[in-house]
Short mmCIF file of the C-alpha atoms (twelve columns), coordinates in Angstrom:
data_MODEL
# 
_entry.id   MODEL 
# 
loop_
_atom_site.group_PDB 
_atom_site.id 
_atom_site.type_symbol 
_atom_site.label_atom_id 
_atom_site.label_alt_id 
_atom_site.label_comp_id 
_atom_site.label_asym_id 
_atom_site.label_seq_id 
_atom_site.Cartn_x 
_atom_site.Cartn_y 
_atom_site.Cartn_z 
_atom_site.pdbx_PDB_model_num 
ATOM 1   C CA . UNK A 1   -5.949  6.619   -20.563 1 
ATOM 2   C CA . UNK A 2   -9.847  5.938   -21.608 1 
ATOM 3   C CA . UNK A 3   -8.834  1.847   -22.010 1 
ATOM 4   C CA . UNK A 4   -8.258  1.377   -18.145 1 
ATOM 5   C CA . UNK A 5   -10.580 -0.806  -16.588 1 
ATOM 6   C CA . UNK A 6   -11.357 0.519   -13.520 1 
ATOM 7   C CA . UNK A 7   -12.186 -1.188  -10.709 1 
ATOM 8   C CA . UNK A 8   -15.465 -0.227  -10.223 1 
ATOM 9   C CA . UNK A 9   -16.163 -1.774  -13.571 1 
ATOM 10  C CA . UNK A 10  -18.847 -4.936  -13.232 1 
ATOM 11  C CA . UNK A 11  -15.932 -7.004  -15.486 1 
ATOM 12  C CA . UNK A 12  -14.107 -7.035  -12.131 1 
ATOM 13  C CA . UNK A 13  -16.563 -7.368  -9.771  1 
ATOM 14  C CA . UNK A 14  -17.952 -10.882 -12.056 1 
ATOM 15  C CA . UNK A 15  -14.752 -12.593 -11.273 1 
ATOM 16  C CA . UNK A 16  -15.261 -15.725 -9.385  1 
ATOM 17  C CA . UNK A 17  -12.982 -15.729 -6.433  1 
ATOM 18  C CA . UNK A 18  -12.009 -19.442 -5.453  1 
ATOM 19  C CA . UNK A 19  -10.816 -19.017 -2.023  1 
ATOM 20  C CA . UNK A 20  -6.909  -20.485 -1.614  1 
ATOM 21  C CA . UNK A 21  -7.672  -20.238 2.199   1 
ATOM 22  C CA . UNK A 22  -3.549  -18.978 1.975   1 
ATOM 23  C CA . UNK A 23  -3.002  -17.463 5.347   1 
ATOM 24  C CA . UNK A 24  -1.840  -13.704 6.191   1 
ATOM 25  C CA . UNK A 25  1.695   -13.555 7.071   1 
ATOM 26  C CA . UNK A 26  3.592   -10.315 8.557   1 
ATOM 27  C CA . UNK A 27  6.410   -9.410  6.038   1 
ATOM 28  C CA . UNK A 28  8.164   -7.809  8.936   1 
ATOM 29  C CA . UNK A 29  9.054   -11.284 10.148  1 
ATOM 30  C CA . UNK A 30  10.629  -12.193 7.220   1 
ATOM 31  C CA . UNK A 31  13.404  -9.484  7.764   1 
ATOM 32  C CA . UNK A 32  14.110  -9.059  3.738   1 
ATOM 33  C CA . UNK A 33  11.808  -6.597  3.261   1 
ATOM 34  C CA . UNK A 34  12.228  -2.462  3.781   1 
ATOM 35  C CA . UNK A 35  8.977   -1.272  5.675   1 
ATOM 36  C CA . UNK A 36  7.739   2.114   6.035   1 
ATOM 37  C CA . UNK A 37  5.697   2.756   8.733   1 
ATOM 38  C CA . UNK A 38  3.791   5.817   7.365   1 
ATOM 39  C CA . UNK A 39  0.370   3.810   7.103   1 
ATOM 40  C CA . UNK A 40  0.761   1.764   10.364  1 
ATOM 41  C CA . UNK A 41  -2.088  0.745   12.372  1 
ATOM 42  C CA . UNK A 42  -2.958  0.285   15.980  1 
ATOM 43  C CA . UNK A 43  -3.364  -3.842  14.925  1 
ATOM 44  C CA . UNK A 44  -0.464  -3.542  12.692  1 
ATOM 45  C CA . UNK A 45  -2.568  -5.128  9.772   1 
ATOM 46  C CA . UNK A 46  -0.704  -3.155  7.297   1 
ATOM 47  C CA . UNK A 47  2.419   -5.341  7.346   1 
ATOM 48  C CA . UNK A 48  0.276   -8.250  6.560   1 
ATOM 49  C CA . UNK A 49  0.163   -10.329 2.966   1 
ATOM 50  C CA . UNK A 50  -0.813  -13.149 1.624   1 
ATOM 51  C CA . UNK A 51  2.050   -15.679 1.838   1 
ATOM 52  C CA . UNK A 52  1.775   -16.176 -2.254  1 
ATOM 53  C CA . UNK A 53  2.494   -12.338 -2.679  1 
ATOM 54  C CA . UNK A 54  5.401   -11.737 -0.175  1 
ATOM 55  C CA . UNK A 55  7.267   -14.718 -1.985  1 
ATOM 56  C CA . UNK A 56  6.639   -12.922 -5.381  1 
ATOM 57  C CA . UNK A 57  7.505   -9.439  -3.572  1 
ATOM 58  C CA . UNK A 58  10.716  -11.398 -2.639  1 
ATOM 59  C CA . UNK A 59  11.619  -12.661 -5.987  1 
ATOM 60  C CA . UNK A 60  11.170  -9.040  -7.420  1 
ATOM 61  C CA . UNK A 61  13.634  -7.453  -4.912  1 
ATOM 62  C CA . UNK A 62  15.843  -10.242 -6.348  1 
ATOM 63  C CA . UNK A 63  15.840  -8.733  -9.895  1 
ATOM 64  C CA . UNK A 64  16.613  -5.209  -8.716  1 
ATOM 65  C CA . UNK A 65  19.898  -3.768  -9.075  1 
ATOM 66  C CA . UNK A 66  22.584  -3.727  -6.165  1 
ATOM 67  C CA . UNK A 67  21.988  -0.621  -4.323  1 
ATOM 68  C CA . UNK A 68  18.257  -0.970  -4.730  1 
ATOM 69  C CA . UNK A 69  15.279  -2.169  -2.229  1 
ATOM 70  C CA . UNK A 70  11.858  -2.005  -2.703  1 
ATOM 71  C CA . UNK A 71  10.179  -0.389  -0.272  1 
ATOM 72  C CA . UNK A 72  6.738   -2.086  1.184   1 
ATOM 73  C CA . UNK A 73  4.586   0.652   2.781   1 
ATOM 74  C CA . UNK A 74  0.971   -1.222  3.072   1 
ATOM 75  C CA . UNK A 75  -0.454  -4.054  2.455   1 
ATOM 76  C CA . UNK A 76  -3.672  -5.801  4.201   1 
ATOM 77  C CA . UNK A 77  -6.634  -3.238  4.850   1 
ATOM 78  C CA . UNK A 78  -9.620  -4.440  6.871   1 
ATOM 79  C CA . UNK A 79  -12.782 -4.238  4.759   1 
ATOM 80  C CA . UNK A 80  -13.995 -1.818  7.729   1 
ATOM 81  C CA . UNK A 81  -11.146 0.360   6.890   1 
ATOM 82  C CA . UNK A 82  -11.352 0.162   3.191   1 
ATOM 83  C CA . UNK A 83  -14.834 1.346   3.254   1 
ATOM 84  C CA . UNK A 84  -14.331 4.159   5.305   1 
ATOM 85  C CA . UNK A 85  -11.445 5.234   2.679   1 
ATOM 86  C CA . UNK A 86  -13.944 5.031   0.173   1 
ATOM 87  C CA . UNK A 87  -16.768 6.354   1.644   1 
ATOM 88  C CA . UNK A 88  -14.520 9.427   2.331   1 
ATOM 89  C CA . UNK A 89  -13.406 10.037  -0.909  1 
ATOM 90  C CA . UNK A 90  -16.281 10.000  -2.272  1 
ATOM 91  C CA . UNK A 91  -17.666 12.369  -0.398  1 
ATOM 92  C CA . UNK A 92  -15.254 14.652  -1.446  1 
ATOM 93  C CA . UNK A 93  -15.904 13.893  -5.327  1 
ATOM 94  C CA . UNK A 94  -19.795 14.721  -4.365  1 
ATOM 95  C CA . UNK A 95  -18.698 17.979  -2.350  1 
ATOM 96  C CA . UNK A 96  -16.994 18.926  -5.922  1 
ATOM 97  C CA . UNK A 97  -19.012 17.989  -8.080  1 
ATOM 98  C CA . UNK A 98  -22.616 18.179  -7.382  1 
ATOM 99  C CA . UNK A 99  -23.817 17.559  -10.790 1 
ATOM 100 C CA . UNK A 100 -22.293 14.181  -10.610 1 
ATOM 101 C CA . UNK A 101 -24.658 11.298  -10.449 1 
ATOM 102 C CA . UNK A 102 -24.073 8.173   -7.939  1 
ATOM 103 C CA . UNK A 103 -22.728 6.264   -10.887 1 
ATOM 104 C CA . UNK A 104 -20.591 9.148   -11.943 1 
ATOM 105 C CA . UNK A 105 -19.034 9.614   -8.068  1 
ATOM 106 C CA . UNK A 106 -18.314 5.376   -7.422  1 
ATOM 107 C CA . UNK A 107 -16.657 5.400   -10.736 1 
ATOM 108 C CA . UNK A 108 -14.588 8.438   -10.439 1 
ATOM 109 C CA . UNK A 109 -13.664 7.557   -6.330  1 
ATOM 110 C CA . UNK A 110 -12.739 3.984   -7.530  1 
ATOM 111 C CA . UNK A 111 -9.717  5.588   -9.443  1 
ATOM 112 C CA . UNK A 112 -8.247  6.025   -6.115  1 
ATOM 113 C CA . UNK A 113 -9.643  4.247   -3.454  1 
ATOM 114 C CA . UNK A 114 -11.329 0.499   -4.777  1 
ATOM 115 C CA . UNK A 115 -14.600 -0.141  -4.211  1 
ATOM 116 C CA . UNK A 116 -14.854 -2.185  -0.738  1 
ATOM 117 C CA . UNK A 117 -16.618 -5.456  -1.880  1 
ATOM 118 C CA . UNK A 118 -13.801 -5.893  -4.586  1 
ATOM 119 C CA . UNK A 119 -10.941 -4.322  -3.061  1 
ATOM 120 C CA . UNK A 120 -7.542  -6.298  -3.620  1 
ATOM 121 C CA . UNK A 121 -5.795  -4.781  0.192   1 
ATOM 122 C CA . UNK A 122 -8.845  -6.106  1.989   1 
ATOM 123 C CA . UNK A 123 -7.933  -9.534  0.522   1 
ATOM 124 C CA . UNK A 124 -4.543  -9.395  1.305   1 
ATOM 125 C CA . UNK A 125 -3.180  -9.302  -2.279  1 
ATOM 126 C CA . UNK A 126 -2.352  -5.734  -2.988  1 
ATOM 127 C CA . UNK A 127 0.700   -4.020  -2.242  1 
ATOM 128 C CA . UNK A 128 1.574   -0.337  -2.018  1 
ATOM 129 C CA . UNK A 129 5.400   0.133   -2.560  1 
ATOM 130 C CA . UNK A 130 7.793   2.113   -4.547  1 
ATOM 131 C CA . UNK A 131 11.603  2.222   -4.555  1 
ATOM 132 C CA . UNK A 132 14.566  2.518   -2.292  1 
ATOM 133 C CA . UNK A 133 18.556  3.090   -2.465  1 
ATOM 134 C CA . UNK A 134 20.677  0.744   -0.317  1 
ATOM 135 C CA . UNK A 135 20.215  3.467   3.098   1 
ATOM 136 C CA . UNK A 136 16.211  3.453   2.959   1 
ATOM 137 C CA . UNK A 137 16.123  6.799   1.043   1 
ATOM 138 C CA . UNK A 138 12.840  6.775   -1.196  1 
ATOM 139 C CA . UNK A 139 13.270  7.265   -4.822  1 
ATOM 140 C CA . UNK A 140 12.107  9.519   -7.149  1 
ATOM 141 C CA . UNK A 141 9.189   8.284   -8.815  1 
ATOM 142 C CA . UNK A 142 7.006   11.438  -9.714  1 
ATOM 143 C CA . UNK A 143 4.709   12.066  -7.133  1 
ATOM 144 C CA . UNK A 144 4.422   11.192  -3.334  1 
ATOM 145 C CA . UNK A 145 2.617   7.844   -2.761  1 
ATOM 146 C CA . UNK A 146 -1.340  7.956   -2.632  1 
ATOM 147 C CA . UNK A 147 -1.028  11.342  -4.632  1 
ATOM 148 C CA . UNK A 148 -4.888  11.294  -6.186  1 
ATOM 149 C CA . UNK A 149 -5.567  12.306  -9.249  1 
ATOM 150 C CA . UNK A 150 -6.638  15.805  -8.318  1 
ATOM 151 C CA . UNK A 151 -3.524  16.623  -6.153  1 
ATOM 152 C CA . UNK A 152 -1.359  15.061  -8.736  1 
ATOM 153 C CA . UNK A 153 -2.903  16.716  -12.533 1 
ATOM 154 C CA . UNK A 154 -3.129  12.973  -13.019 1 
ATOM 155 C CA . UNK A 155 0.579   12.241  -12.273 1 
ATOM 156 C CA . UNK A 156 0.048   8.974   -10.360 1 
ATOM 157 C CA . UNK A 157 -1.282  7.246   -12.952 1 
ATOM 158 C CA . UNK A 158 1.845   5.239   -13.963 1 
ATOM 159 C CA . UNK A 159 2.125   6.422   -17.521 1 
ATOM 160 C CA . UNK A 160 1.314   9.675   -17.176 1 
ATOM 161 C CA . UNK A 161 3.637   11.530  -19.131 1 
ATOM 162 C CA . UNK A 162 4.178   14.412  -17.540 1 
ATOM 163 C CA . UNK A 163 7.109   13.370  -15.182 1 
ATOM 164 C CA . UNK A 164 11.260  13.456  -15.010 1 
ATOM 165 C CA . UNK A 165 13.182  11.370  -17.325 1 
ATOM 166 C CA . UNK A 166 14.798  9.903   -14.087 1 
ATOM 167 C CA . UNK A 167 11.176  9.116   -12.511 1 
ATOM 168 C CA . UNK A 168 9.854   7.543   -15.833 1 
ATOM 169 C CA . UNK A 169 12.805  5.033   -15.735 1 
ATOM 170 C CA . UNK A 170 12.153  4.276   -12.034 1 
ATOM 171 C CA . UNK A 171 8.200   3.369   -12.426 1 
ATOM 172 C CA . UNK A 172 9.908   0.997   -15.628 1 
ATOM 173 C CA . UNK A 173 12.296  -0.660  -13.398 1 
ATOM 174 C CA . UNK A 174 9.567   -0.930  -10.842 1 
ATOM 175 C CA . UNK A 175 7.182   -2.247  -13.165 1 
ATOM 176 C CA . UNK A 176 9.888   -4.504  -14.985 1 
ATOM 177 C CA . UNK A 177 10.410  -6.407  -11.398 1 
ATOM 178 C CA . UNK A 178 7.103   -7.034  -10.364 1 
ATOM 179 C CA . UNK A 179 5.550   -7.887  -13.922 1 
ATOM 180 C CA . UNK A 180 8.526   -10.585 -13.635 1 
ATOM 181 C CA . UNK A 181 7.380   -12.068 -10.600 1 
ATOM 182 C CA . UNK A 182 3.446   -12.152 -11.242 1 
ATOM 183 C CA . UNK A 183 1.842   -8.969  -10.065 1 
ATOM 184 C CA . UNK A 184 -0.125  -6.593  -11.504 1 
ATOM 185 C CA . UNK A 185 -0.341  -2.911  -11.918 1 
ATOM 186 C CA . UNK A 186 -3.609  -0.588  -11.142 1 
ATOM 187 C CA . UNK A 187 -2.878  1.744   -14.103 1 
ATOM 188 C CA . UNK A 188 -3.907  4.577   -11.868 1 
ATOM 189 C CA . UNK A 189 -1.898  4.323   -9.194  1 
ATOM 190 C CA . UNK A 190 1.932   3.581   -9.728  1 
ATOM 191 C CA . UNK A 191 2.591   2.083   -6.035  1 
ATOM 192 C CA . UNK A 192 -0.022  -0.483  -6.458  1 
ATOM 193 C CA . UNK A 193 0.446   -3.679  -7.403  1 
ATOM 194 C CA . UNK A 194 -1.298  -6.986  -6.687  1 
ATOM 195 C CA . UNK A 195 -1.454  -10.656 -7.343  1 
ATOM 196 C CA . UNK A 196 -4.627  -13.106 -6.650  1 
ATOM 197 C CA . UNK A 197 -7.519  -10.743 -6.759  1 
ATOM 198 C CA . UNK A 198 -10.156 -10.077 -9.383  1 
ATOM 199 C CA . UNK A 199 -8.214  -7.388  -10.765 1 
ATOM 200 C CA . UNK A 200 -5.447  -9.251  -11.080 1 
ATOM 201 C CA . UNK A 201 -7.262  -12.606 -12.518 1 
ATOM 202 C CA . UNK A 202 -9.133  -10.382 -15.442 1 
ATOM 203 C CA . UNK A 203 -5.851  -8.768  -16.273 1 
ATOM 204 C CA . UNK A 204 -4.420  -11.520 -16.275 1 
ATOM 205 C CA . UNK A 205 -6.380  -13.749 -17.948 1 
ATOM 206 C CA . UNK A 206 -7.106  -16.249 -15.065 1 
ATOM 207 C CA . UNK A 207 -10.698 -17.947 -14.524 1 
ATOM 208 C CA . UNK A 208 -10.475 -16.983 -10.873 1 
ATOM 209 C CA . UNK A 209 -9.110  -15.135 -7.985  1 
ATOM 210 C CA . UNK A 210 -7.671  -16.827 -5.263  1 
ATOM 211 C CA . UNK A 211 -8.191  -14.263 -2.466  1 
ATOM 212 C CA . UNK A 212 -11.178 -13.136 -1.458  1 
ATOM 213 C CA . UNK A 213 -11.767 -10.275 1.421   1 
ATOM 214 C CA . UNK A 214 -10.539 -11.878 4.824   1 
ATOM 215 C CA . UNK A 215 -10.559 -10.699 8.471   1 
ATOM 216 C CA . UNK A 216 -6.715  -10.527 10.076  1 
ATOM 217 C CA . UNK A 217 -6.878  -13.347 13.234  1 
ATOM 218 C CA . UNK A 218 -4.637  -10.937 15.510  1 
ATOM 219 C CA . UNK A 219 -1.372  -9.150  15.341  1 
ATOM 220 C CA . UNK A 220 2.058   -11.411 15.272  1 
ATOM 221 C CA . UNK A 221 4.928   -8.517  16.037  1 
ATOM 222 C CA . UNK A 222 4.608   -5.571  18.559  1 
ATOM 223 C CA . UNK A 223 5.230   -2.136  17.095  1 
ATOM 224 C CA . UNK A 224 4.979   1.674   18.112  1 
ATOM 225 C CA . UNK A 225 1.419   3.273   17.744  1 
ATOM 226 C CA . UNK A 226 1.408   5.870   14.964  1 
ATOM 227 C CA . UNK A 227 -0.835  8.237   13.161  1 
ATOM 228 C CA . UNK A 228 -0.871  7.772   9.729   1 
ATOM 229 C CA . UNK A 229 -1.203  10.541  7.466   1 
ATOM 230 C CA . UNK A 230 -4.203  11.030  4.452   1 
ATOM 231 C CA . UNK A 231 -3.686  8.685   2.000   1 
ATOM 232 C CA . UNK A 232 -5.492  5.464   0.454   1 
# 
């Protein structure tokens, strides 16, 4: 797993992003889409996407087999939000491991949480999602979502090899669905997928992103105040 490119790496970061100016759209409204709530927000920006993704989102749930959703747990993060993810993770990276240097601790904490002034959610073109059967029962796909590396022994990256047979072929079909309709995979984090960021336009191969870090206008659908658990 030494060839990922993670996203602290200056490759991503030198992407030119040519804003599409594409606006935000809640995929609740859309009705087609399975949402979890687990990472909801008092402004509700985690059902937001960019319009360009939710189609593609769309067009994999197509693909799936009957008896099969995906299942959309967050999407938008506000830059203030992102940066307090990462600012707390890598404090805990520091915390254990004190011989670390600052280069050492941003690397190693962008394996989890991205690096705020890159980071694909804050642009609204990342995705965190995994699988559901036809009653909204989550799938098996080796660990729980937002698993770090730590917690996991390296489990979320998405071809680790130390899982089930049966959650190996449902990170494939996963993977085989959104690869189809345009996204891309963070290869250490199975749930994460994205389309029109810098990560996405150097895997890719494209000159440019089109979606740079944005600020959500104001909610569009009333919903029930939660507390989230940890996670990133």
């Amino acid at each position: 797993m030494s060839d990922i490119v993670l996203m602290s790496d200056p490759k991503v970061a030198a992407v030119p992003v040519v804003e599409s100016g594409e606006p935000l759209v809640d995929v609740r409204l859309d009705g087609r889409l399975l949402v979890d709530t687990r990472k909801q927000d008092p402004a509700d920006a985690f059902a937001h996407l960019r319009e360009g993704v939710l189609q593609r989102l769309l067009t994999a749930q197509s693909m799936l087999p009957a008896g099969m959703r995906l299942l959309f747990v967050e999407g938008y993060r506000p830059p203030s939000l992102q940066r307090e993810y990462f600012e707390e993770y890598a404090g805990e990276l520091r915390a254990a491991h004190p011989g670390w240097s600052a280069a050492q601790v941003h690397s190693a904490a962008s394996r989890y949480v991205s690096p705020p002034d890159i980071a694909p959610h804050s642009a609204g073109a990342a995705v965190d999602l995994t699988l559901a059967d036809a009653d909204g029962r989550e799938l098996d796909l080796g660990t729980r979502m937002n698993a770090d590396p730590e917690e996991s022994d390296g489990a979320c990256y998405t071809d680790a090899p130390d899982i089930s047979e049966q959650a190996r072929a449902h990170r494939e079909l996963l993977g085989t669905v959104l690869t189809a309709a345009g996204l891309v995979n963070y290869p250490t984090e199975w749930w994460h997928w994205s389309f029109g960021d810098r990560y996405w336009a150097l895997t890719a191969g494209e000159p440019a992103a089109l979606y740079g870090p944005k600020e959500l206008d104001s909610p569009t659908a009333p919903a029930p105040t939660v507390s989230p658990p940890p996670g990133r």
